[in-house]
Short mmCIF file of C-alpha atoms in Angstrom, two decimals:
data_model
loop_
_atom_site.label_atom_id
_atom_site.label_comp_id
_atom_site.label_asym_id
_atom_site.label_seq_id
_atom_site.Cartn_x
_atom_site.Cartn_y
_atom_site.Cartn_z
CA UNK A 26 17.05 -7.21 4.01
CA UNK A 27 19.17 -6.83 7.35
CA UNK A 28 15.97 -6.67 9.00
CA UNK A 29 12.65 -6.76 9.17
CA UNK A 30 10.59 -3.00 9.49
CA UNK A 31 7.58 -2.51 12.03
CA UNK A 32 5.93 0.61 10.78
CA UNK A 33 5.20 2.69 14.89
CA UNK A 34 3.80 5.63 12.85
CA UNK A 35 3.06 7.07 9.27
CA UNK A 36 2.17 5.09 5.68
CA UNK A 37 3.69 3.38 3.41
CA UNK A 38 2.89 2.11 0.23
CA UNK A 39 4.28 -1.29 -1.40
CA UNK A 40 4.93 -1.52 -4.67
CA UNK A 41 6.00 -4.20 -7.10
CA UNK A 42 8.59 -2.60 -10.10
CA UNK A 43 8.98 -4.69 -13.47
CA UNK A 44 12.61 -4.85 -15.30
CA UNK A 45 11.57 -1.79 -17.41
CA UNK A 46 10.84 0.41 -14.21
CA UNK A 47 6.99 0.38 -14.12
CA UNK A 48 4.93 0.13 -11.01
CA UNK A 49 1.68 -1.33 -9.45
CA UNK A 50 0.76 -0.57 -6.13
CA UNK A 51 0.31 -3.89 -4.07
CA UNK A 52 -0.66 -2.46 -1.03
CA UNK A 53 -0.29 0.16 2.06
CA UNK A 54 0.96 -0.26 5.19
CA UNK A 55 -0.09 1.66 8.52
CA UNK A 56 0.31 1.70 11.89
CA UNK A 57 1.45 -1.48 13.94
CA UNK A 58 1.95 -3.36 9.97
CA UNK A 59 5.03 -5.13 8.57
CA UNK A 60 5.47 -6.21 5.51
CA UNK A 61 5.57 -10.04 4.68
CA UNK A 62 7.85 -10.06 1.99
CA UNK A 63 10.66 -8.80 4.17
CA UNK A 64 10.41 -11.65 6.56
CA UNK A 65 10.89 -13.72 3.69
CA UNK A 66 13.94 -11.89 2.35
CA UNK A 67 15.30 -11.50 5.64
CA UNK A 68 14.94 -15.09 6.65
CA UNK A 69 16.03 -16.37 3.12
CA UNK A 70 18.48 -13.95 2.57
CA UNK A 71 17.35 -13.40 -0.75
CA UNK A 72 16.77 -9.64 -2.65
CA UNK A 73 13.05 -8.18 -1.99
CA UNK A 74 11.08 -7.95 -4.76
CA UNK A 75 8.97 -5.27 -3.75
CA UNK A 76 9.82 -1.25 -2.88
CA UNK A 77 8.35 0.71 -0.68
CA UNK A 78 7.67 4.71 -0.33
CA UNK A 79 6.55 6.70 2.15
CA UNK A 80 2.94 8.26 1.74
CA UNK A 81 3.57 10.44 5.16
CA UNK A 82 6.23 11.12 7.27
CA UNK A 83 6.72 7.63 9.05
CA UNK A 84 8.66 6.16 12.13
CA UNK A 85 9.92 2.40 11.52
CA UNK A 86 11.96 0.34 13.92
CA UNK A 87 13.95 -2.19 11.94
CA UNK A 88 14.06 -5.91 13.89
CA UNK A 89 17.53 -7.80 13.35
CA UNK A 90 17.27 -10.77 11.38
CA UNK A 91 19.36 -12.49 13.85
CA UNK A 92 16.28 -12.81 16.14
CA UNK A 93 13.80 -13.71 14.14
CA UNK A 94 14.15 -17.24 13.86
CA UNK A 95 14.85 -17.10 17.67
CA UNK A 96 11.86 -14.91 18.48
CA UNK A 97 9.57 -17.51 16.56
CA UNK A 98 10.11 -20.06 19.10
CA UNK A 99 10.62 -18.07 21.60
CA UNK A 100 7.35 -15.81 21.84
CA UNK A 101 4.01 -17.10 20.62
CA UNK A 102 3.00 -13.38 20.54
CA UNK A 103 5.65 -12.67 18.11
CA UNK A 104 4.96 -15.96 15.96
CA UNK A 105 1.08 -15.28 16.05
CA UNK A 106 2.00 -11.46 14.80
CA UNK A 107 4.11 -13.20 12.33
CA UNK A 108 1.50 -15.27 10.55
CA UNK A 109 -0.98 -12.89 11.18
CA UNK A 110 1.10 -10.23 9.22
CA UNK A 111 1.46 -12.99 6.12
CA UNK A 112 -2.37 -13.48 6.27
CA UNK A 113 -3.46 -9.56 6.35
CA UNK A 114 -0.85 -9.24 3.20
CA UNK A 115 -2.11 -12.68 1.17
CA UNK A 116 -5.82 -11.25 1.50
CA UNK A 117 -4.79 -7.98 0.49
CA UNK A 118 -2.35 -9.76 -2.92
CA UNK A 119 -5.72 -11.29 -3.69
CA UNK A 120 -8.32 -8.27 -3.67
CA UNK A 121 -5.58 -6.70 -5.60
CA UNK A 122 -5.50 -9.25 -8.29
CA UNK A 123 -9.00 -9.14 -7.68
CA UNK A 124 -9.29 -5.47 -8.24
CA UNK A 125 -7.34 -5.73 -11.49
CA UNK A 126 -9.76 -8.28 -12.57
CA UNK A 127 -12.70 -8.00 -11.80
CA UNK A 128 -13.15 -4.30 -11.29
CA UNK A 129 -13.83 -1.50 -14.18
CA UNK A 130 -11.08 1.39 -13.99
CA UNK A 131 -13.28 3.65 -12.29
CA UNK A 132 -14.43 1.36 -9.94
CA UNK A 133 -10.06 0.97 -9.05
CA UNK A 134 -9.65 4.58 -9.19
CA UNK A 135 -12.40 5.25 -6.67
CA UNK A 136 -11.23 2.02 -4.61
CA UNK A 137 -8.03 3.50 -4.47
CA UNK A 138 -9.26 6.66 -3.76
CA UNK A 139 -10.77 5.46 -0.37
CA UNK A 140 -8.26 3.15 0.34
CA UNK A 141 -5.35 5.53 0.61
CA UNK A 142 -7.58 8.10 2.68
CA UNK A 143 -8.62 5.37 4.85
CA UNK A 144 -4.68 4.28 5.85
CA UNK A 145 -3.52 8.32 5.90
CA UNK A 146 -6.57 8.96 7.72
CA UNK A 147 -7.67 11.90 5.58
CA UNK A 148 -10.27 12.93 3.95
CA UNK A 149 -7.75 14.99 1.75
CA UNK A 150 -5.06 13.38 -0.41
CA UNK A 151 -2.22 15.94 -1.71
CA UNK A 152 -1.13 13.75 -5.04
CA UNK A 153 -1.27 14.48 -8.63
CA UNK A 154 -3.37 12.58 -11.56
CA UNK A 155 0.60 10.84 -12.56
CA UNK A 156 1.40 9.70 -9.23
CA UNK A 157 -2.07 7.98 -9.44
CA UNK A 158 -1.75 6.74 -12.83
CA UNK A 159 1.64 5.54 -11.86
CA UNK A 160 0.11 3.25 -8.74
CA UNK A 161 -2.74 2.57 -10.66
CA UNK A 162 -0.76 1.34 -14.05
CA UNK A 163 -3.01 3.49 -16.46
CA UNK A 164 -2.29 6.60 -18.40
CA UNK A 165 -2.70 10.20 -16.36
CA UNK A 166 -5.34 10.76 -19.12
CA UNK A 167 -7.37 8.14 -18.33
CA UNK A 168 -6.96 9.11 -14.45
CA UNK A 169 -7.98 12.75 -15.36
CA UNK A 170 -10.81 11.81 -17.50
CA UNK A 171 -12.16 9.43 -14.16
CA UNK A 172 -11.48 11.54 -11.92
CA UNK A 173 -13.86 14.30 -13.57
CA UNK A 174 -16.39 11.88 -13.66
CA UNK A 175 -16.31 11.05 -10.11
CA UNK A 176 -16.38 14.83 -9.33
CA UNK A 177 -19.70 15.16 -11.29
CA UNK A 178 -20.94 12.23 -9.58
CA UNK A 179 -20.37 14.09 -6.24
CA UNK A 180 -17.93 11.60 -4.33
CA UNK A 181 -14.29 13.97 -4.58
CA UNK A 182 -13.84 17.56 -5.30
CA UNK A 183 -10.59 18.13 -7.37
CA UNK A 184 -7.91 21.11 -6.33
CA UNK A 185 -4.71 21.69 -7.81
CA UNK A 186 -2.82 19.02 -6.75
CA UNK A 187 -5.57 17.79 -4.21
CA UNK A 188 -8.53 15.30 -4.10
CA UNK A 189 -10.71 15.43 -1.72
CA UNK A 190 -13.09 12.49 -0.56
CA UNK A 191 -16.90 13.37 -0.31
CA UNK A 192 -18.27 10.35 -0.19
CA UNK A 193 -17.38 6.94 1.57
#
């Protein structure tokens, strides 16, 4: 990384890719968010090992690298946003290995569901059942089979290539 990104406007979603190309989502960012890991690659000058995509048209500003080490001692503000942003990401790492745990696939689905309306603030998500089996590491079957349920138990109402959140 050449720099580090601070997200002014939009989503994005991190996501951690294997060798043989297969995803999990990690996490999203939003508004006034940067991501950890590129501190850490930045500052180490080491390879990220996390991607990230664009959920909605976003604006980023890209800090140099150069000043990051500076800015630490320099501004408080800027150190405090700096372990703030690596304690907002660790919490999130561990309800997503928490999620993956603990949680039935439904229960993820539905999770994730909310989640991702929640940082595009909308109520309707424009996706498809393989781009959510892809974040989600399942099978679009298994998506498409959940998501049915869900839309008998009254929380989304499926469209064509549209989900859209009844219930919070």
């Amino acid at each position: 990384m050449k720099g580090v990104p601070l997200l002014l406007n939009g989503a994005i979603k991190i996501v951690r890719e294997d060798k043989k190309g297969e995803e999990i989502l990690l996490y999203f960012l939003e508004r006034g968010d940067t991501c950890a890991s590129s501190f850490a690659s930045a500052i180490s000058n080491n390879k990220c090992g996390i991607r990230a995509i664009a959920e909605k048209e976003s604006e980023i500003i890209f800090l140099p690298k150069e000043k990051l080490d500076e800015w630490l001692v320099k501004y408080k503000s800027w150190r405090n946003f700096v372990i703030d942003s690596y304690n907002i990401r660790l919490n999130e790492m561990m309800e997503t290995i928490d999620t993956l745990a603990f949680m039935r696939m439904d229960e993820r689905l539905y999770k994730y569901l909310t989640d991702k309306a929640q940082i595009l603030r909308e109520t309707s998500l424009n996706t498809t059942h393989q781009d959510i089996a892809y974040d989600l590491h399942t099978s679009r079957v298994v998506i498409s089979r959940l998501l049915k349920q869900l839309e008998n138990e009254g929380k989304i109402k499926l469209n064509r290539n549209k989900i859209e959140i009844l219930e919070f």
